[in-house]
PDB file of C-alpha atoms in Angstrom:
ATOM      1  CA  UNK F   1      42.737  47.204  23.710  1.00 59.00           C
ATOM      2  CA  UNK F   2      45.482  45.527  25.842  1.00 70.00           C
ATOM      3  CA  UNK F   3      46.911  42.453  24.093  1.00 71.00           C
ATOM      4  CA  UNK F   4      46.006  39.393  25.940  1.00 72.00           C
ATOM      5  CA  UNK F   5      48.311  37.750  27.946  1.00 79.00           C
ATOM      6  CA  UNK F   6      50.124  34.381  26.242  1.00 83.00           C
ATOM      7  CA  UNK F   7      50.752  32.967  29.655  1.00 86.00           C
ATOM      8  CA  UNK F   8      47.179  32.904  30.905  1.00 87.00           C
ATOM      9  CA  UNK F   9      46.523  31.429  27.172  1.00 85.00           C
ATOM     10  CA  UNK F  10      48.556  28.407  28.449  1.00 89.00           C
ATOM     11  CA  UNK F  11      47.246  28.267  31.818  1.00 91.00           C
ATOM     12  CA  UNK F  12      43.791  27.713  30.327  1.00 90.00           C
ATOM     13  CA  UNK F  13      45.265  25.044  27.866  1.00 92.00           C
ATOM     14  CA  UNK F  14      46.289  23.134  30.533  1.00 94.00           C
ATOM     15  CA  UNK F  15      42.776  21.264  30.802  1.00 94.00           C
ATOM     16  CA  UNK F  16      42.532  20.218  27.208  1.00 93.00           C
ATOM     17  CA  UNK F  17      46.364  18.937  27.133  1.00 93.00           C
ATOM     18  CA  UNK F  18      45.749  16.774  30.765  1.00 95.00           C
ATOM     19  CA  UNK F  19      42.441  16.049  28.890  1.00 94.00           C
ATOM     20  CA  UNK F  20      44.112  14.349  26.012  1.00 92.00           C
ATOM     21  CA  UNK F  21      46.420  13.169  27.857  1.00 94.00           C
ATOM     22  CA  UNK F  22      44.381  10.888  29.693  1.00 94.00           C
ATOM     23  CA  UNK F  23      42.005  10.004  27.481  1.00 91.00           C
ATOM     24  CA  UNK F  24      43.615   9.664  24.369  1.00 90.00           C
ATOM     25  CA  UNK F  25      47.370   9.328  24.536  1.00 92.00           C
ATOM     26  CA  UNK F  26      47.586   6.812  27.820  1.00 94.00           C
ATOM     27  CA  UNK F  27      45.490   4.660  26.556  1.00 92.00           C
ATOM     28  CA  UNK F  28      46.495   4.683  23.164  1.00 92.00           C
ATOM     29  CA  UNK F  29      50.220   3.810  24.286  1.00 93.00           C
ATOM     30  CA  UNK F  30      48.229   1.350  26.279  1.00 92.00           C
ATOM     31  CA  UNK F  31      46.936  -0.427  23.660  1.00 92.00           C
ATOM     32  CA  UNK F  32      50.099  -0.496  21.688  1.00 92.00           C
ATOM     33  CA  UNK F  33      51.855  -2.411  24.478  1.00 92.00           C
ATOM     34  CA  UNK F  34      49.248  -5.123  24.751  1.00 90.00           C
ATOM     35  CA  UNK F  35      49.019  -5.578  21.464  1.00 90.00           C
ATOM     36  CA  UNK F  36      52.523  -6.795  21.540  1.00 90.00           C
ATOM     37  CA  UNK F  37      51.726  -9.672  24.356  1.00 88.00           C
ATOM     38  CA  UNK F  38      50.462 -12.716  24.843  1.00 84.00           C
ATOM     39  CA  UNK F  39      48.161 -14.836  27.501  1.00 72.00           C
ATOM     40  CA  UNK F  40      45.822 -12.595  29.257  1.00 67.00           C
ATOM     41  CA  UNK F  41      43.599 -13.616  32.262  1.00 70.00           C
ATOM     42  CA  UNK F  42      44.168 -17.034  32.788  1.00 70.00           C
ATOM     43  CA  UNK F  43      47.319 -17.202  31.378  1.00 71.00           C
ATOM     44  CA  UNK F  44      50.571 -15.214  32.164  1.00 76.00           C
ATOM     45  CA  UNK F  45      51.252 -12.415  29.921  1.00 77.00           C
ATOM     46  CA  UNK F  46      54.533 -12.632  28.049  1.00 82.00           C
ATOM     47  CA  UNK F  47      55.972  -9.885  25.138  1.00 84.00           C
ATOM     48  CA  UNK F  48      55.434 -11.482  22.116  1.00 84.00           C
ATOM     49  CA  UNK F  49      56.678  -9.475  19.400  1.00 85.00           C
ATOM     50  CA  UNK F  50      54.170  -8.381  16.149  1.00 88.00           C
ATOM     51  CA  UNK F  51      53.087 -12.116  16.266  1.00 88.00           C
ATOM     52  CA  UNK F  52      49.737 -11.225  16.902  1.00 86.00           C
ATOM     53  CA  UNK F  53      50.044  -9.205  14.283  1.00 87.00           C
ATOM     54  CA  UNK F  54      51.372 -11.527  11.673  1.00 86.00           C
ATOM     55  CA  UNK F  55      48.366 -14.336  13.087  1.00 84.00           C
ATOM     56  CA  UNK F  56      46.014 -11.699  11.946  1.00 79.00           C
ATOM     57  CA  UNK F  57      47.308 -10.673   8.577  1.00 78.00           C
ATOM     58  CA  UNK F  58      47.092 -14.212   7.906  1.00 80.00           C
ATOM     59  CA  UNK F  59      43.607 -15.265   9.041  1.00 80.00           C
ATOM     60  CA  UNK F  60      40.883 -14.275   7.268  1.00 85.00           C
ATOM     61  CA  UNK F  61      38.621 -13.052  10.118  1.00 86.00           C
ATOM     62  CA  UNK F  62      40.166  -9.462  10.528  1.00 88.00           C
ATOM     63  CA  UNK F  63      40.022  -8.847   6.691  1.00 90.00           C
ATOM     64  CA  UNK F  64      36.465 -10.054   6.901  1.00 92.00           C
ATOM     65  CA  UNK F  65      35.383  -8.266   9.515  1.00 92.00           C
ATOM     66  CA  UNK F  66      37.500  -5.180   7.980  1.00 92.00           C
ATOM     67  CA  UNK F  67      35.297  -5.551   4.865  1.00 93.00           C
ATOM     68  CA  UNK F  68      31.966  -5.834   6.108  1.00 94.00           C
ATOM     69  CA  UNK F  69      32.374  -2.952   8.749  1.00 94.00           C
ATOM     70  CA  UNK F  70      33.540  -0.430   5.608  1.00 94.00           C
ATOM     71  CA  UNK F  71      30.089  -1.627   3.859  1.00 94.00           C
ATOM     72  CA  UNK F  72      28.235  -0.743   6.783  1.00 93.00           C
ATOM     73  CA  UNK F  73      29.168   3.146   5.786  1.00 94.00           C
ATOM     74  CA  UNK F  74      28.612   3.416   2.418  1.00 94.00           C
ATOM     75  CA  UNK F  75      24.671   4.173   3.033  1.00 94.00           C
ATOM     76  CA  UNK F  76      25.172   6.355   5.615  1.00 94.00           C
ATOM     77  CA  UNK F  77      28.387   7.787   3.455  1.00 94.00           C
ATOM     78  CA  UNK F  78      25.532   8.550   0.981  1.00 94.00           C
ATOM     79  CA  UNK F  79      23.737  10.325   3.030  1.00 94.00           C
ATOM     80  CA  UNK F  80      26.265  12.764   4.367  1.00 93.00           C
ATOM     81  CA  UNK F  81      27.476  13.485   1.258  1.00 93.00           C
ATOM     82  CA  UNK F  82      24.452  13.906  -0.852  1.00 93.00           C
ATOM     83  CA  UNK F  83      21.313  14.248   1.150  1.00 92.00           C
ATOM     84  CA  UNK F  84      22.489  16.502   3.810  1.00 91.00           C
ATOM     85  CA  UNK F  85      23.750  19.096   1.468  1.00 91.00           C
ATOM     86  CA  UNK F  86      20.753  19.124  -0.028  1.00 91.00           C
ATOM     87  CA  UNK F  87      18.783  19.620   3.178  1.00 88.00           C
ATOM     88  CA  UNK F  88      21.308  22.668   4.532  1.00 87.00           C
ATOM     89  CA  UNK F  89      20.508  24.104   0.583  1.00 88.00           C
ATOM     90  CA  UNK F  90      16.650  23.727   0.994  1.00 87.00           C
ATOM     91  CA  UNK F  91      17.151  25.083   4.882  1.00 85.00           C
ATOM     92  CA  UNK F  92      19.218  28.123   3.667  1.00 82.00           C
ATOM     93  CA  UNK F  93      17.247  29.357   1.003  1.00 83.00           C
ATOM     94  CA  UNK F  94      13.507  29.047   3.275  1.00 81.00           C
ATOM     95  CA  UNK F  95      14.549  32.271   5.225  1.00 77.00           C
ATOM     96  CA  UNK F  96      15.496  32.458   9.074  1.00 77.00           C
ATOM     97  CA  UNK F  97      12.677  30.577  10.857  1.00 82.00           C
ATOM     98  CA  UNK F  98      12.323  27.463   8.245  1.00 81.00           C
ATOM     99  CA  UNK F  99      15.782  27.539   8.835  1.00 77.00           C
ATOM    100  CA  UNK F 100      16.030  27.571  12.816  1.00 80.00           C
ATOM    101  CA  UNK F 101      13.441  25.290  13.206  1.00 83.00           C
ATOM    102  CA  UNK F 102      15.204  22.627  11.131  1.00 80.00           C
ATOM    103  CA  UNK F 103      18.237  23.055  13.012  1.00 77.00           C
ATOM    104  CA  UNK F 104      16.491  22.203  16.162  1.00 82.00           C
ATOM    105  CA  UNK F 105      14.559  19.655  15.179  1.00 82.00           C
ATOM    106  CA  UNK F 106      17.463  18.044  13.228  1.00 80.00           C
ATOM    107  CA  UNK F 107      19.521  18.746  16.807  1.00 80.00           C
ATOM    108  CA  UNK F 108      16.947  16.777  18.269  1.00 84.00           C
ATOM    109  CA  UNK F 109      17.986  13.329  16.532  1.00 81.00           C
ATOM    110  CA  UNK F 110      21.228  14.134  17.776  1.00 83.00           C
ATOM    111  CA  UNK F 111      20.241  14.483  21.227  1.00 83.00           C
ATOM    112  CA  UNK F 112      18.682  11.617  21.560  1.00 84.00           C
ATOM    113  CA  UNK F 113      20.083   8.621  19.421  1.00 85.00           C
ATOM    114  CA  UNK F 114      21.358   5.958  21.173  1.00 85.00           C
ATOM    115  CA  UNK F 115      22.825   3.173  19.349  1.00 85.00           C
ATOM    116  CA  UNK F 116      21.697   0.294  22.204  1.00 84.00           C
ATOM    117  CA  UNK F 117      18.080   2.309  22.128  1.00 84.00           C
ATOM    118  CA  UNK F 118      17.597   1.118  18.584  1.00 84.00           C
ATOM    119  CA  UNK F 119      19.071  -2.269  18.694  1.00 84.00           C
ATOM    120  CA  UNK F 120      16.798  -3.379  21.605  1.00 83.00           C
ATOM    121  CA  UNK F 121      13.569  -1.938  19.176  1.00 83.00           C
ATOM    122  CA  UNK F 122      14.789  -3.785  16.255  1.00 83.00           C
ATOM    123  CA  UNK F 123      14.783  -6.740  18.330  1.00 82.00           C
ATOM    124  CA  UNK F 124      11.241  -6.871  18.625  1.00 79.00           C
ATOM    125  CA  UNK F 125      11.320  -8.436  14.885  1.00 77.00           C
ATOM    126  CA  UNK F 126      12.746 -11.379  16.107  1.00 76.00           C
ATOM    127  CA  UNK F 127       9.443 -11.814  18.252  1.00 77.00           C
ATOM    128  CA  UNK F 128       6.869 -14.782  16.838  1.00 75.00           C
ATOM    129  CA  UNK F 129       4.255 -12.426  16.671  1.00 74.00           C
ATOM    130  CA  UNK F 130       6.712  -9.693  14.727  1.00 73.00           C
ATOM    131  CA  UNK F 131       5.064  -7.406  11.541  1.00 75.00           C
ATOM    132  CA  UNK F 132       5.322  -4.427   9.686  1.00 74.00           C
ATOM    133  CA  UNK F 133       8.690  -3.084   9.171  1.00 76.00           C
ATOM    134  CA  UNK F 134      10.365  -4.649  12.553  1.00 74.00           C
ATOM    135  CA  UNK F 135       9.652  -7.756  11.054  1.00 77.00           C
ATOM    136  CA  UNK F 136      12.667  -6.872   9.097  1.00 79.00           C
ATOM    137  CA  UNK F 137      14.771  -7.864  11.602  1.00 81.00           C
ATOM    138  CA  UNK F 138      13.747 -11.575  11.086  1.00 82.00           C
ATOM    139  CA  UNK F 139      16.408 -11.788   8.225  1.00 84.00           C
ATOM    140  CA  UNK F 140      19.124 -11.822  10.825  1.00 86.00           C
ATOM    141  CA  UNK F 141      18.922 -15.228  11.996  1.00 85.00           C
ATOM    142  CA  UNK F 142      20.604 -16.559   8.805  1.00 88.00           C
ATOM    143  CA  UNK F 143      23.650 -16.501   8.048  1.00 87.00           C
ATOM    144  CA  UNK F 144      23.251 -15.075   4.083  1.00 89.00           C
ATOM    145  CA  UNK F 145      20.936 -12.845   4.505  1.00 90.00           C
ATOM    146  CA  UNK F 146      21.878 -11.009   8.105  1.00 91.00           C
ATOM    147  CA  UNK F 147      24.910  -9.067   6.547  1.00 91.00           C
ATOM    148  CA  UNK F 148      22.179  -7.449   4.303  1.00 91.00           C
ATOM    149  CA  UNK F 149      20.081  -7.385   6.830  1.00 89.00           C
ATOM    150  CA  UNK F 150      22.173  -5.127   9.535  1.00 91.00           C
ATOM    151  CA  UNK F 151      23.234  -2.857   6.940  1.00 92.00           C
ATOM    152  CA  UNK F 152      19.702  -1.713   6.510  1.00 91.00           C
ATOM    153  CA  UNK F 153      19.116  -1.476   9.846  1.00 90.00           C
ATOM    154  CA  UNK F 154      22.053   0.812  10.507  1.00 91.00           C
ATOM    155  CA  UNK F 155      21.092   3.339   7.532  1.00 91.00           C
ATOM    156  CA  UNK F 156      17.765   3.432   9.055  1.00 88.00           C
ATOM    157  CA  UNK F 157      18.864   3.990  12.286  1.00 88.00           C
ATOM    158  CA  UNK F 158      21.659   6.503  11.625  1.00 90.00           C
ATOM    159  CA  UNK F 159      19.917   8.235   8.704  1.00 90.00           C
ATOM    160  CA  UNK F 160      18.793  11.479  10.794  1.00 87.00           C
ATOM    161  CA  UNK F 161      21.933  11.812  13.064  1.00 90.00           C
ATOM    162  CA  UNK F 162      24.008  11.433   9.818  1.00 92.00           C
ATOM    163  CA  UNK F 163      21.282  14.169   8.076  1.00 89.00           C
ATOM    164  CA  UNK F 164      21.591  16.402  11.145  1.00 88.00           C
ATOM    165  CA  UNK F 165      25.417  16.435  11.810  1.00 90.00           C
ATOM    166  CA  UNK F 166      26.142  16.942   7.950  1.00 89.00           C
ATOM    167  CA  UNK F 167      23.630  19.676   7.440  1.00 87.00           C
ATOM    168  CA  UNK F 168      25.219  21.365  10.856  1.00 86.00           C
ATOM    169  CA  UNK F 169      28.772  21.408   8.960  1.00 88.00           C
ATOM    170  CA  UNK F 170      27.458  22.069   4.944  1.00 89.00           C
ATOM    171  CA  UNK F 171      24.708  25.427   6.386  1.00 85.00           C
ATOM    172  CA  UNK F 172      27.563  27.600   7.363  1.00 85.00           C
ATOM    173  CA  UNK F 173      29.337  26.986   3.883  1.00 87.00           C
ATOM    174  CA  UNK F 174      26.851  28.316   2.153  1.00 83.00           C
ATOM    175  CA  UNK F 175      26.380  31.576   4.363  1.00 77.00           C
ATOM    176  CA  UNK F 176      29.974  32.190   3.169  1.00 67.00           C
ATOM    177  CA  UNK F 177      31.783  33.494   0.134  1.00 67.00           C
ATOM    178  CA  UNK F 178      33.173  31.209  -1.979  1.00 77.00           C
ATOM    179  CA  UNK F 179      30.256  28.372  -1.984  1.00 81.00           C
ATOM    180  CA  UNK F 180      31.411  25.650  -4.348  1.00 83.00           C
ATOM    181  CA  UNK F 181      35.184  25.391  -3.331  1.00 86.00           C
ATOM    182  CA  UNK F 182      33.719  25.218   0.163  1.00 86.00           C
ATOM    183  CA  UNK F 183      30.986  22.891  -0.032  1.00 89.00           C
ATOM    184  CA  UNK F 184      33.748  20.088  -1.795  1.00 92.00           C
ATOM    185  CA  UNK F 185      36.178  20.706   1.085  1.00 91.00           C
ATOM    186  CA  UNK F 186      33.156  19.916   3.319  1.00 92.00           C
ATOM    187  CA  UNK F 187      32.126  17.613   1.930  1.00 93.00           C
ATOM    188  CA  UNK F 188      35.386  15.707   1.589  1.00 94.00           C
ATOM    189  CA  UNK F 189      36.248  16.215   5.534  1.00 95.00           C
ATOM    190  CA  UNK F 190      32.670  14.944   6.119  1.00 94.00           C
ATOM    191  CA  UNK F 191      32.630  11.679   4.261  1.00 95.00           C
ATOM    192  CA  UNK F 192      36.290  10.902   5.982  1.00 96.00           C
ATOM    193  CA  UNK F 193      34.517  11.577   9.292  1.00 95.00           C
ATOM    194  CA  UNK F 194      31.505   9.527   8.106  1.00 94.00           C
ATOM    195  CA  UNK F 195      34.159   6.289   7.533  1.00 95.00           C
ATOM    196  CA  UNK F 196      36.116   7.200  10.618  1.00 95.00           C
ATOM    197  CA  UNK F 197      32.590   6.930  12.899  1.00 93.00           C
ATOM    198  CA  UNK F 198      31.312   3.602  11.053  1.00 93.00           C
ATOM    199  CA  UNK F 199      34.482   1.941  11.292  1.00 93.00           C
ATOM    200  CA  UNK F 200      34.488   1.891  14.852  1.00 92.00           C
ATOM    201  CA  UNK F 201      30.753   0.407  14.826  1.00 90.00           C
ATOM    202  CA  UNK F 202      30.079  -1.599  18.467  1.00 90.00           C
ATOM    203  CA  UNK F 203      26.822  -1.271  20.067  1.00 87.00           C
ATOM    204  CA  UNK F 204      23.627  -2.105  17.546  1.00 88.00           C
ATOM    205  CA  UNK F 205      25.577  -4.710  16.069  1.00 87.00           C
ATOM    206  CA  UNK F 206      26.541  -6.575  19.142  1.00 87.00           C
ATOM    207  CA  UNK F 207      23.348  -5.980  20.669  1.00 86.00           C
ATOM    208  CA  UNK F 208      21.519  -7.722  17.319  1.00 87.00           C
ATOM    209  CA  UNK F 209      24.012 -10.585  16.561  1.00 87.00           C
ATOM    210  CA  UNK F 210      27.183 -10.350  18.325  1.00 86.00           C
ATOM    211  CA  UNK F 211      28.909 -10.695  15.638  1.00 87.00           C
ATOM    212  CA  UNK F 212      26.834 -13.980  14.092  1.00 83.00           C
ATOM    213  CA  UNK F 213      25.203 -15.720  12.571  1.00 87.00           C
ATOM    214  CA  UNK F 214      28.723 -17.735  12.529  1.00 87.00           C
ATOM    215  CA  UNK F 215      30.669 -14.492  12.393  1.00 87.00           C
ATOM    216  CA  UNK F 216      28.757 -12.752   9.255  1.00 90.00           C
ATOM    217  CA  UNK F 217      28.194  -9.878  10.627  1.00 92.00           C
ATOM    218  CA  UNK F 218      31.476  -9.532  12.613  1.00 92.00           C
ATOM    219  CA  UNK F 219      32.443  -5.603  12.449  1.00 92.00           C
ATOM    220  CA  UNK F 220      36.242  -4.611  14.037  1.00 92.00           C
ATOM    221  CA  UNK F 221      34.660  -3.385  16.910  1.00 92.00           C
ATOM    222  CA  UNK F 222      33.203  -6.587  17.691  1.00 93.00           C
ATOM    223  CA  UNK F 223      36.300  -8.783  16.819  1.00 92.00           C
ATOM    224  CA  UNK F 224      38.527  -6.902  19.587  1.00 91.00           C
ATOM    225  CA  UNK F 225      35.653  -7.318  21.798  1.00 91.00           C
ATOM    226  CA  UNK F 226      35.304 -11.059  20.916  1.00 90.00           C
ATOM    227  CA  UNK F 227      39.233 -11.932  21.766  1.00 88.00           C
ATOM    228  CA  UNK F 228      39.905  -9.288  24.538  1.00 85.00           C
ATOM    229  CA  UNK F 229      36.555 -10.205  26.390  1.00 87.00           C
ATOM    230  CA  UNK F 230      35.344 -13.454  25.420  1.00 85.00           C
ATOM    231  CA  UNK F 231      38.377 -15.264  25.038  1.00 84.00           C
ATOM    232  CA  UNK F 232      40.483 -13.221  27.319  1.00 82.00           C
ATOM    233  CA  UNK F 233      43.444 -12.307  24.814  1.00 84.00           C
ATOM    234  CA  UNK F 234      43.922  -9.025  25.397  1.00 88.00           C
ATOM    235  CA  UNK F 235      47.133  -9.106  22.730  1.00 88.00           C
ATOM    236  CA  UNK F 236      45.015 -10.121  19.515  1.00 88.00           C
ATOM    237  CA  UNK F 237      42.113  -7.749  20.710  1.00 90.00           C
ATOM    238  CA  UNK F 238      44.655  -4.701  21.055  1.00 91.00           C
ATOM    239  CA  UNK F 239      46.217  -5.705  18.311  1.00 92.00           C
ATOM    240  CA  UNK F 240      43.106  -5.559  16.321  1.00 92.00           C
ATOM    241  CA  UNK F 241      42.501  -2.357  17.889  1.00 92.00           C
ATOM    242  CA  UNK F 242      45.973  -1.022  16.788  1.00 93.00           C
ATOM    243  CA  UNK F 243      45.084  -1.512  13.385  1.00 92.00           C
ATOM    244  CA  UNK F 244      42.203   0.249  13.167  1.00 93.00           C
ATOM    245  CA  UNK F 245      43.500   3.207  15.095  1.00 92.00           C
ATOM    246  CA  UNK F 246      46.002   3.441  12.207  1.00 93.00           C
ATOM    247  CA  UNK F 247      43.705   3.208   9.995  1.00 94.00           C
ATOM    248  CA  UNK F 248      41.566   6.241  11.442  1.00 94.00           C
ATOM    249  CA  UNK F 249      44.946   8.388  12.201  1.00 93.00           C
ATOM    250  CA  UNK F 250      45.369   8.152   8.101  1.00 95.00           C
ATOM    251  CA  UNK F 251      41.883   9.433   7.618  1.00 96.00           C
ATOM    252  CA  UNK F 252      42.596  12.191  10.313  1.00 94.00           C
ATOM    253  CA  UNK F 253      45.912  12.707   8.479  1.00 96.00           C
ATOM    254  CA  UNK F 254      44.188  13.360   5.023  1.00 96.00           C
ATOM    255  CA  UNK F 255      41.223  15.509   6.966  1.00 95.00           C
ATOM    256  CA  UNK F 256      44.006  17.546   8.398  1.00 94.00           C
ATOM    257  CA  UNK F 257      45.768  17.945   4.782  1.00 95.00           C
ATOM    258  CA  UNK F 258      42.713  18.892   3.134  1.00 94.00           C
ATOM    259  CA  UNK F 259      41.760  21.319   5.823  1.00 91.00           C
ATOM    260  CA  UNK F 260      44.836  23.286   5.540  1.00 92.00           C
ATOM    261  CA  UNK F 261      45.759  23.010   2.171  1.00 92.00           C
ATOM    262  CA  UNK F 262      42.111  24.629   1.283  1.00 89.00           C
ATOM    263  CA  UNK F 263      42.492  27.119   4.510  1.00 87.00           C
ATOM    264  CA  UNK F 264      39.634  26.440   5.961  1.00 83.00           C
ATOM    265  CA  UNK F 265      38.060  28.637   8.419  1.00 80.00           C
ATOM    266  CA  UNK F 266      34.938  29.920  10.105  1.00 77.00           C
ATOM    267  CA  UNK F 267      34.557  33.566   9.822  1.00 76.00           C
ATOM    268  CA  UNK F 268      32.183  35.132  12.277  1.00 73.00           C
ATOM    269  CA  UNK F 269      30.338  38.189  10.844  1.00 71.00           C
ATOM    270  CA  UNK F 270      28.869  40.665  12.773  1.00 70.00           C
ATOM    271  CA  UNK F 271      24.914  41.169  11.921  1.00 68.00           C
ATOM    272  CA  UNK F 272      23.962  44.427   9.991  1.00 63.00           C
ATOM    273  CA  UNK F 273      22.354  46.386  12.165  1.00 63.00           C
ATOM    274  CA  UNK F 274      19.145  47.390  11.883  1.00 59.00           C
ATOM    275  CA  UNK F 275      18.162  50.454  10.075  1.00 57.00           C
ATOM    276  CA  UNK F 276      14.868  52.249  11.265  1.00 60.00           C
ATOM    277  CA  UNK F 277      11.899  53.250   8.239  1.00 58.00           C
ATOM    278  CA  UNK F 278      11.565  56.976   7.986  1.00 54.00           C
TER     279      UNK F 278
END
């Protein structure tokens, strides 16, 4: 067959680079910038230096918030790690239809979790008339015992989407050769991607507490959102921001390592064709 042509293989590149470009490398750059001002909206914005980022090494609210957002992912790391290789094992070894029917309906809790959907149900336990296991949510009014409080509430809520998108990347390991080597390269790359995802966690815990009961359950997400939005400082929010995007580019760093130091691939097989009985 005629070799395909490298030009048109950069032609059809071209979307995923202005793709990236926009939505990823602008805005990153962006972000960078304002983290190195001061003022915002009602004040003038003037460069400023890393001062925002020395104010926040030294306060205790970023580290806080830095510490409570990583516990928020170690159920959910748990899960991904542990429970959803054991689900792709049971899955592979039922035979084909066991098998495609729990990848759709495991696809299913994919399609249709939404973070701010499961917030505003939880907050029916903060009703008077609240009972059974919404009631639950009653323990996030105070401050020590909301912390302990959200983090059930987010393994609850993330425990099938974490199940599904784990068993999606562990099933095809074990269709392959070399299981064992495969399933701890997997596995590694998944529980990075697992702390990656729950550090940036926004939506159910801003919908729940905004960040309180007098900032206990803070997460990074909501501490940018509290100074760029609230207070109108875009430079501390960005700079907040920064930090965890160097934070994830570290884990992507150490995915990518892993990745290609185990050469890691996908393989596509062709089925064996079907013989006919004589």
């Amino acid at each position: 067959p005629q070799a395909p042509s490298r030009a048109l293989g950069w032609l059809l590149a071209v979307p995923a680079f202005l793709g990236t470009l926009i939505s990823l490398v602008l805005p990153t750059a962006q972000t960078i910038w304002l983290s190195l001002q001061s003022g915002g909206v009602l004040t003038e914005s003037t460069f400023a230096g890393m001062s925002n980022y020395l104010e926040q090494s030294t306060r205790d609210a970023f580290w806080r918030a830095l510490g409570f957002t990583l516990s928020l992912t170690l159920v959910p790391l748990l899960v991904a790690v542990v429970v959803a290789p054991l689900l792709a094992l049971a899955l592979d070894r039922a035979g084909a239809w066991p098998r495609r029917a729990g990848r759709v309906a495991l696809s299913l809790s994919i399609v249709t979790f939404s973070p701010v959907g499961v917030a505003v149900a939880w907050t029916r336990g903060l009703l008077p008339d609240a009972s059974g296991v919404a009631a639950l949510a009653e323990g996030l009014r105070e401050p020590g015992t909301a912390p302990g409080t959200l983090r059930l509430i987010v393994a609850a809520a993330t425990f099938g989407v974490v199940c599904a998108l784990g068993m999606i990347a562990f099933l095809p390991v074990l269709r392959g050769g070399t299981v064992a080597p495969g399933m701890l390269v997997v596995g590694a790359l998944v529980a990075l991607a697992t702390v990656a995802v729950g550090l940036q966690t926004f939506a159910i815990g801003l919908a729940l507490t905004g960040g309180g009961p007098e900032r206990s359950t803070e997460t990074l997400a909501v501490l940018q959102y509290d100074h760029a939005f609230r207070m109108a400082q875009f430079g501390p929010g960005a700079s907040v921001a920064a930090r965890t995007g160097v934070i994830l580019a570290v884990l992507g760093i150490v995915a990518t390592v892993i990745a290609l130091a185990s050469r890691l691939r996908i393989t596509l097989t062709p089925r064996a064709p079907h013989l006919p009985q004589t």
